[in-house]
mmCIF file of C-alpha atoms in Angstrom:
data_model
loop_
_atom_site.group_PDB
_atom_site.id
_atom_site.type_symbol
_atom_site.label_atom_id
_atom_site.label_comp_id
_atom_site.label_asym_id
_atom_site.label_seq_id
_atom_site.Cartn_x
_atom_site.Cartn_y
_atom_site.Cartn_z
ATOM 1 C CA MET A 1 82.131 55.354 32.713
ATOM 2 C CA THR A 2 79.686 52.805 34.102
ATOM 3 C CA GLY A 3 82.058 51.498 36.748
ATOM 4 C CA GLY A 4 82.892 55.043 37.852
ATOM 5 C CA ARG A 5 79.221 55.985 38.038
ATOM 6 C CA ASP A 6 78.503 52.912 40.223
ATOM 7 C CA VAL A 7 81.297 53.800 42.644
ATOM 8 C CA LYS A 8 80.069 57.371 42.842
ATOM 9 C CA GLY A 9 76.536 56.189 43.438
ATOM 10 C CA GLU A 10 77.575 53.853 46.225
ATOM 11 C CA GLY A 11 79.653 56.625 47.783
ATOM 12 C CA ALA A 12 76.707 59.001 47.638
ATOM 13 C CA LYS A 13 74.437 56.431 49.294
ATOM 14 C CA ALA A 14 77.006 55.812 52.054
ATOM 15 C CA SER A 15 77.382 59.529 52.609
ATOM 16 C CA SER A 16 73.605 59.940 52.750
ATOM 17 C CA ARG A 17 73.297 57.119 55.308
ATOM 18 C CA ALA A 18 76.057 58.654 57.435
ATOM 19 C CA ARG A 19 74.335 62.036 57.381
ATOM 20 C CA PHE A 20 71.027 60.396 58.299
ATOM 21 C CA LEU A 21 72.559 58.498 61.227
ATOM 22 C CA LEU A 22 74.440 61.552 62.488
ATOM 23 C CA THR A 23 71.320 63.692 62.234
ATOM 24 C CA GLY A 24 69.345 61.078 64.140
ATOM 25 C CA ALA A 25 72.011 60.852 66.842
ATOM 26 C CA LEU A 26 72.045 64.632 67.266
ATOM 27 C CA LEU A 27 68.249 64.760 67.523
ATOM 28 C CA PHE A 28 68.358 61.973 70.111
ATOM 29 C CA LEU A 29 70.891 63.984 72.108
ATOM 30 C CA CYS A 30 68.609 67.007 71.821
ATOM 31 C CA ALA A 31 65.703 65.047 73.320
ATOM 32 C CA PHE A 32 67.986 63.709 76.052
ATOM 33 C CA PHE A 33 69.249 67.191 76.953
ATOM 34 C CA VAL A 34 65.710 68.594 76.981
ATOM 35 C CA ALA A 35 64.655 65.823 79.350
ATOM 36 C CA LEU A 36 67.566 66.646 81.676
ATOM 37 C CA GLY A 37 66.766 70.354 81.542
ATOM 38 C CA THR A 38 63.107 69.698 82.317
ATOM 39 C CA TRP A 39 64.112 67.521 85.273
ATOM 40 C CA GLN A 40 66.316 70.322 86.602
ATOM 41 C CA ILE A 41 63.408 72.772 86.318
ATOM 42 C CA GLN A 42 61.294 70.370 88.362
ATOM 43 C CA ARG A 43 64.090 70.130 90.902
ATOM 44 C CA LEU A 44 64.307 73.937 90.982
ATOM 45 C CA PHE A 45 60.664 74.318 91.965
ATOM 46 C CA TRP A 46 61.031 71.508 94.521
ATOM 47 C CA LYS A 47 64.055 73.263 96.046
ATOM 48 C CA LEU A 48 62.316 76.657 96.136
ATOM 49 C CA ASP A 49 59.333 75.060 97.881
ATOM 50 C CA LEU A 50 61.642 73.358 100.380
ATOM 51 C CA ILE A 51 63.446 76.633 101.118
ATOM 52 C CA ALA A 52 60.120 78.410 101.664
ATOM 53 C CA ARG A 53 58.872 75.674 104.013
ATOM 54 C CA VAL A 54 62.113 75.627 106.016
ATOM 55 C CA ASP A 55 62.086 79.412 106.289
ATOM 56 C CA ALA A 56 58.532 79.223 107.640
ATOM 57 C CA ARG A 57 59.608 76.635 110.246
ATOM 58 C CA VAL A 58 62.609 78.654 111.369
ATOM 59 C CA HIS A 59 60.530 81.778 111.988
ATOM 60 C CA ALA A 60 57.401 80.104 113.365
ATOM 61 C CA ASP A 61 56.472 80.045 117.051
ATOM 62 C CA ALA A 62 58.280 77.265 118.892
ATOM 63 C CA VAL A 63 56.388 74.043 119.589
ATOM 64 C CA PRO A 64 57.249 71.219 122.021
ATOM 65 C CA ALA A 65 59.901 68.880 120.647
ATOM 66 C CA PRO A 66 58.375 65.592 119.396
ATOM 67 C CA SER A 67 57.820 62.976 122.087
ATOM 68 C CA ARG A 68 58.293 59.206 121.690
ATOM 69 C CA PRO A 69 54.944 58.473 119.932
ATOM 70 C CA ASP A 70 55.870 60.908 117.155
ATOM 71 C CA TRP A 71 59.449 59.771 116.552
ATOM 72 C CA GLY A 72 58.570 57.294 113.803
ATOM 73 C CA GLY A 73 57.048 59.976 111.578
ATOM 74 C CA ILE A 74 59.971 62.408 111.667
ATOM 75 C CA THR A 75 61.601 63.091 108.290
ATOM 76 C CA ARG A 76 64.344 65.419 107.148
ATOM 77 C CA GLU A 77 62.171 67.002 104.456
ATOM 78 C CA ASN A 78 59.198 67.732 106.706
ATOM 79 C CA ASP A 79 60.725 68.376 110.116
ATOM 80 C CA GLU A 80 64.319 69.604 109.983
ATOM 81 C CA TYR A 81 64.770 73.169 111.281
ATOM 82 C CA LEU A 82 61.423 73.094 113.063
ATOM 83 C CA ARG A 83 61.586 75.556 115.966
ATOM 84 C CA VAL A 84 61.029 73.601 119.177
ATOM 85 C CA THR A 85 61.255 73.802 122.954
ATOM 86 C CA ALA A 86 62.381 71.181 125.441
ATOM 87 C CA THR A 87 62.622 71.026 129.218
ATOM 88 C CA GLY A 88 64.696 68.679 131.309
ATOM 89 C CA THR A 89 67.927 68.131 133.188
ATOM 90 C CA PHE A 90 71.290 68.200 131.442
ATOM 91 C CA SER A 91 73.771 65.356 132.002
ATOM 92 C CA HIS A 92 76.880 67.469 131.547
ATOM 93 C CA ASP A 93 79.189 64.589 132.417
ATOM 94 C CA LYS A 94 77.994 62.764 129.294
ATOM 95 C CA SER A 95 78.597 65.638 126.884
ATOM 96 C CA VAL A 96 80.574 64.995 123.705
ATOM 97 C CA LEU A 97 82.517 67.456 121.590
ATOM 98 C CA VAL A 98 81.998 67.423 117.829
ATOM 99 C CA GLN A 99 84.527 69.199 115.651
ATOM 100 C CA ALA A 100 83.105 72.306 114.014
ATOM 101 C CA VAL A 101 84.070 75.217 111.798
ATOM 102 C CA THR A 102 81.874 78.272 112.321
ATOM 103 C CA GLU A 103 81.824 82.014 111.725
ATOM 104 C CA ARG A 104 83.732 82.236 115.006
ATOM 105 C CA GLY A 105 86.469 79.930 113.777
ATOM 106 C CA ALA A 106 87.359 76.309 114.448
ATOM 107 C CA GLY A 107 86.379 74.535 117.625
ATOM 108 C CA PHE A 108 83.685 72.181 118.865
ATOM 109 C CA TRP A 109 79.955 71.777 119.265
ATOM 110 C CA VAL A 110 78.979 70.752 122.795
ATOM 111 C CA LEU A 111 76.323 68.035 122.587
ATOM 112 C CA THR A 112 74.741 67.334 125.956
ATOM 113 C CA PRO A 113 71.998 64.818 126.765
ATOM 114 C CA MET A 114 68.855 66.304 128.316
ATOM 115 C CA ARG A 115 66.692 63.963 130.369
ATOM 116 C CA ARG A 116 63.057 64.958 130.012
ATOM 117 C CA GLU A 117 60.170 64.461 132.420
ATOM 118 C CA ASP A 118 58.738 61.598 130.349
ATOM 119 C CA GLY A 119 61.972 59.643 130.822
ATOM 120 C CA THR A 120 63.245 60.137 127.277
ATOM 121 C CA THR A 121 66.503 61.815 126.362
ATOM 122 C CA VAL A 122 67.224 64.337 123.643
ATOM 123 C CA LEU A 123 70.668 65.483 122.588
ATOM 124 C CA VAL A 124 71.066 69.254 122.671
ATOM 125 C CA ASN A 125 73.762 71.052 120.743
ATOM 126 C CA ARG A 126 74.253 73.747 123.363
ATOM 127 C CA GLY A 127 76.574 75.683 121.083
ATOM 128 C CA PHE A 128 80.147 76.344 120.074
ATOM 129 C CA VAL A 129 83.328 76.489 122.140
ATOM 130 C CA PRO A 130 86.760 77.413 120.728
ATOM 131 C CA ALA A 131 89.482 74.777 120.786
ATOM 132 C CA ASP A 132 91.260 76.352 123.749
ATOM 133 C CA ARG A 133 88.084 76.055 125.877
ATOM 134 C CA ARG A 134 87.261 72.449 125.145
ATOM 135 C CA ASP A 135 88.012 71.237 128.691
ATOM 136 C CA ARG A 136 84.999 71.223 131.017
ATOM 137 C CA THR A 137 86.897 73.192 133.632
ATOM 138 C CA ALA A 138 87.348 76.060 131.162
ATOM 139 C CA ARG A 139 83.590 76.392 130.657
ATOM 140 C CA ALA A 140 82.239 75.105 133.941
ATOM 141 C CA ALA A 141 80.117 78.218 134.516
ATOM 142 C CA GLY A 142 77.959 77.257 131.541
ATOM 143 C CA GLU A 143 76.983 73.864 132.955
ATOM 144 C CA THR A 144 73.587 74.858 134.313
ATOM 145 C CA PRO A 145 72.236 72.522 137.025
ATOM 146 C CA GLY A 146 68.656 71.436 137.655
ATOM 147 C CA THR A 147 65.674 71.680 135.333
ATOM 148 C CA THR A 148 66.346 73.834 132.313
ATOM 149 C CA GLY A 149 64.290 74.933 129.348
ATOM 150 C CA ILE A 150 65.770 75.490 125.903
ATOM 151 C CA THR A 151 64.522 76.690 122.534
ATOM 152 C CA GLY A 152 66.176 75.822 119.269
ATOM 153 C CA LEU A 153 65.965 74.180 115.867
ATOM 154 C CA MET A 154 65.315 70.490 115.454
ATOM 155 C CA ARG A 155 68.000 68.745 113.419
ATOM 156 C CA ILE A 156 68.199 65.271 111.931
ATOM 157 C CA SER A 157 70.980 62.868 112.915
ATOM 158 C CA GLU A 158 74.210 62.986 110.881
ATOM 159 C CA PRO A 159 75.361 59.345 110.785
ATOM 160 C CA GLY A 160 78.826 58.146 109.953
ATOM 161 C CA GLY A 161 80.978 61.228 110.165
ATOM 162 C CA ALA A 162 82.097 64.021 107.876
ATOM 163 C CA PHE A 163 83.757 64.014 104.454
ATOM 164 C CA LEU A 164 86.770 61.682 104.614
ATOM 165 C CA ARG A 165 86.467 61.623 108.431
ATOM 166 C CA SER A 166 84.667 58.839 110.227
ATOM 167 C CA ASN A 167 83.512 59.155 113.810
ATOM 168 C CA ASP A 168 85.676 57.213 116.246
ATOM 169 C CA PRO A 169 83.576 56.593 119.378
ATOM 170 C CA ALA A 170 86.293 54.482 121.023
ATOM 171 C CA SER A 171 88.657 57.461 120.952
ATOM 172 C CA ASP A 172 85.894 59.987 121.627
ATOM 173 C CA ARG A 173 86.570 61.701 118.306
ATOM 174 C CA TRP A 174 83.453 63.046 116.641
ATOM 175 C CA PHE A 175 83.137 64.749 113.269
ATOM 176 C CA SER A 176 79.359 64.653 112.889
ATOM 177 C CA ARG A 177 76.369 64.716 115.198
ATOM 178 C CA ASP A 178 75.452 61.052 114.902
ATOM 179 C CA VAL A 179 72.678 60.643 117.469
ATOM 180 C CA ALA A 180 72.604 56.831 117.550
ATOM 181 C CA ALA A 181 76.397 56.478 117.805
ATOM 182 C CA ILE A 182 76.689 59.129 120.515
ATOM 183 C CA ALA A 183 73.836 57.532 122.466
ATOM 184 C CA ALA A 184 75.523 54.137 122.289
ATOM 185 C CA ALA A 185 78.939 55.538 123.279
ATOM 186 C CA GLN A 186 77.455 57.391 126.268
ATOM 187 C CA GLN A 187 75.156 54.480 127.227
ATOM 188 C CA LEU A 188 72.009 56.573 126.865
ATOM 189 C CA THR A 189 68.532 55.040 126.595
ATOM 190 C CA ASP A 190 65.228 56.192 125.100
ATOM 191 C CA VAL A 191 67.015 58.769 122.945
ATOM 192 C CA ALA A 192 65.099 60.850 120.413
ATOM 193 C CA PRO A 193 66.241 60.295 116.781
ATOM 194 C CA TYR A 194 67.015 63.990 116.383
ATOM 195 C CA PHE A 195 69.009 66.665 118.185
ATOM 196 C CA ILE A 196 68.278 70.301 118.926
ATOM 197 C CA ASP A 197 70.505 73.236 118.019
ATOM 198 C CA ALA A 198 70.044 75.659 120.916
ATOM 199 C CA ASP A 199 69.280 79.271 120.050
ATOM 200 C CA ALA A 200 71.389 82.303 120.935
ATOM 201 C CA THR A 201 70.128 82.614 124.521
ATOM 202 C CA PRO A 202 73.364 83.326 126.463
ATOM 203 C CA ASN A 203 74.747 80.661 128.766
ATOM 204 C CA PRO A 204 76.331 81.598 132.114
ATOM 205 C CA GLY A 205 79.985 82.441 131.550
ATOM 206 C CA GLY A 206 79.343 83.009 127.847
ATOM 207 C CA LEU A 207 79.983 79.433 126.720
ATOM 208 C CA PRO A 208 78.844 77.482 124.820
ATOM 209 C CA ILE A 209 77.690 79.989 122.185
ATOM 210 C CA GLY A 210 74.357 78.983 120.685
ATOM 211 C CA GLY A 211 72.423 80.284 117.720
ATOM 212 C CA LEU A 212 75.097 79.544 115.117
ATOM 213 C CA THR A 213 73.014 77.203 112.980
ATOM 214 C CA VAL A 214 73.537 77.896 109.281
ATOM 215 C CA VAL A 215 70.331 77.384 107.306
ATOM 216 C CA SER A 216 71.449 77.270 103.707
ATOM 217 C CA PHE A 217 70.599 75.159 100.666
ATOM 218 C CA ARG A 218 72.624 74.869 97.499
ATOM 219 C CA ASN A 219 70.402 75.808 94.581
ATOM 220 C CA SER A 220 72.135 75.539 91.192
ATOM 221 C CA HIS A 221 69.250 73.863 89.366
ATOM 222 C CA LEU A 222 68.520 76.854 87.112
ATOM 223 C CA VAL A 223 72.148 76.992 85.955
ATOM 224 C CA TYR A 224 72.087 73.254 85.242
ATOM 225 C CA ALA A 225 68.772 73.578 83.364
ATOM 226 C CA LEU A 226 70.065 76.397 81.165
ATOM 227 C CA THR A 227 73.200 74.368 80.423
ATOM 228 C CA TRP A 228 71.175 71.331 79.301
ATOM 229 C CA PHE A 229 68.837 73.463 77.183
ATOM 230 C CA ALA A 230 71.842 75.184 75.563
ATOM 231 C CA LEU A 231 73.303 71.777 74.683
ATOM 232 C CA ALA A 232 69.916 70.779 73.241
ATOM 233 C CA ALA A 233 69.902 73.889 71.047
ATOM 234 C CA MET A 234 73.451 73.151 69.887
ATOM 235 C CA SER A 235 72.407 69.589 69.019
ATOM 236 C CA VAL A 236 69.497 70.884 66.910
ATOM 237 C CA GLY A 237 71.830 73.315 65.156
ATOM 238 C CA GLY A 238 74.306 70.550 64.440
ATOM 239 C CA ALA A 239 71.558 68.278 63.105
ATOM 240 C CA TYR A 240 70.355 71.039 60.779
ATOM 241 C CA LEU A 241 73.850 71.641 59.410
ATOM 242 C CA VAL A 242 74.420 67.923 58.821
ATOM 243 C CA PHE A 243 71.034 67.479 57.162
ATOM 244 C CA ARG A 244 71.602 70.426 54.831
ATOM 245 C CA SER A 245 75.161 69.496 53.949
ATOM 246 C CA ARG A 246 75.853 68.236 50.419
ATOM 247 C CA LYS A 247 78.971 66.957 48.726
ATOM 248 C CA ARG A 248 80.281 69.303 46.115
ATOM 249 C CA PRO A 249 79.808 67.785 42.665
ATOM 250 C CA SER A 250 83.045 66.459 41.307
ATOM 251 C CA ALA A 251 84.363 67.650 37.953
ATOM 252 C CA GLU A 252 83.574 65.375 34.993
#
């Protein structure tokens, strides 16, 4: 009947529009997922280049730690883990302990200001001490007097604290190596905007224990890229199925 044919025709048009819109949405998602996958591939090559550059810095010959004129140009991407040397006098009475978890267990990093010949100060992470040796008297043999030279890896300041733990300078509780905050708490001046992780050269008495820097970068970009590309392929497959779908003809 004419009325029936009109209803069927309108239903067919609505179904066709729905399939068209759904196909378009799936193709849009495909393009979006491809863009995300491509971005992750770009990030992968950036991360691999960063790892290669850091590895080269770690194993290169040590160079003098940057002096005041060079401080403004220091960046995490270009300078962190650079192998450096520094010479000066430690101010052991102004050391701070920063909570740490290492391959040797839980304890503290000993950060000690070193006053250099040019009058500037650089914080040196002299190494790890276990919790039961945190008192200065328990590691007094390691507090070397006079002019001392150290070699280590340059690190960038860690402001604020650690995950869910904020530094508390007033209570002398430190969870990250925040150079500016430590300098302010210890009333230090002309402090370099970085610190140095000392290498494994033994200290008198065996403490602190240096050379425990972990140089590691999370690199999951390839997994993310493959995930996005898989979703893109699924979107294309879904679009194809929707586009090819047809309503079964109804019985007359």
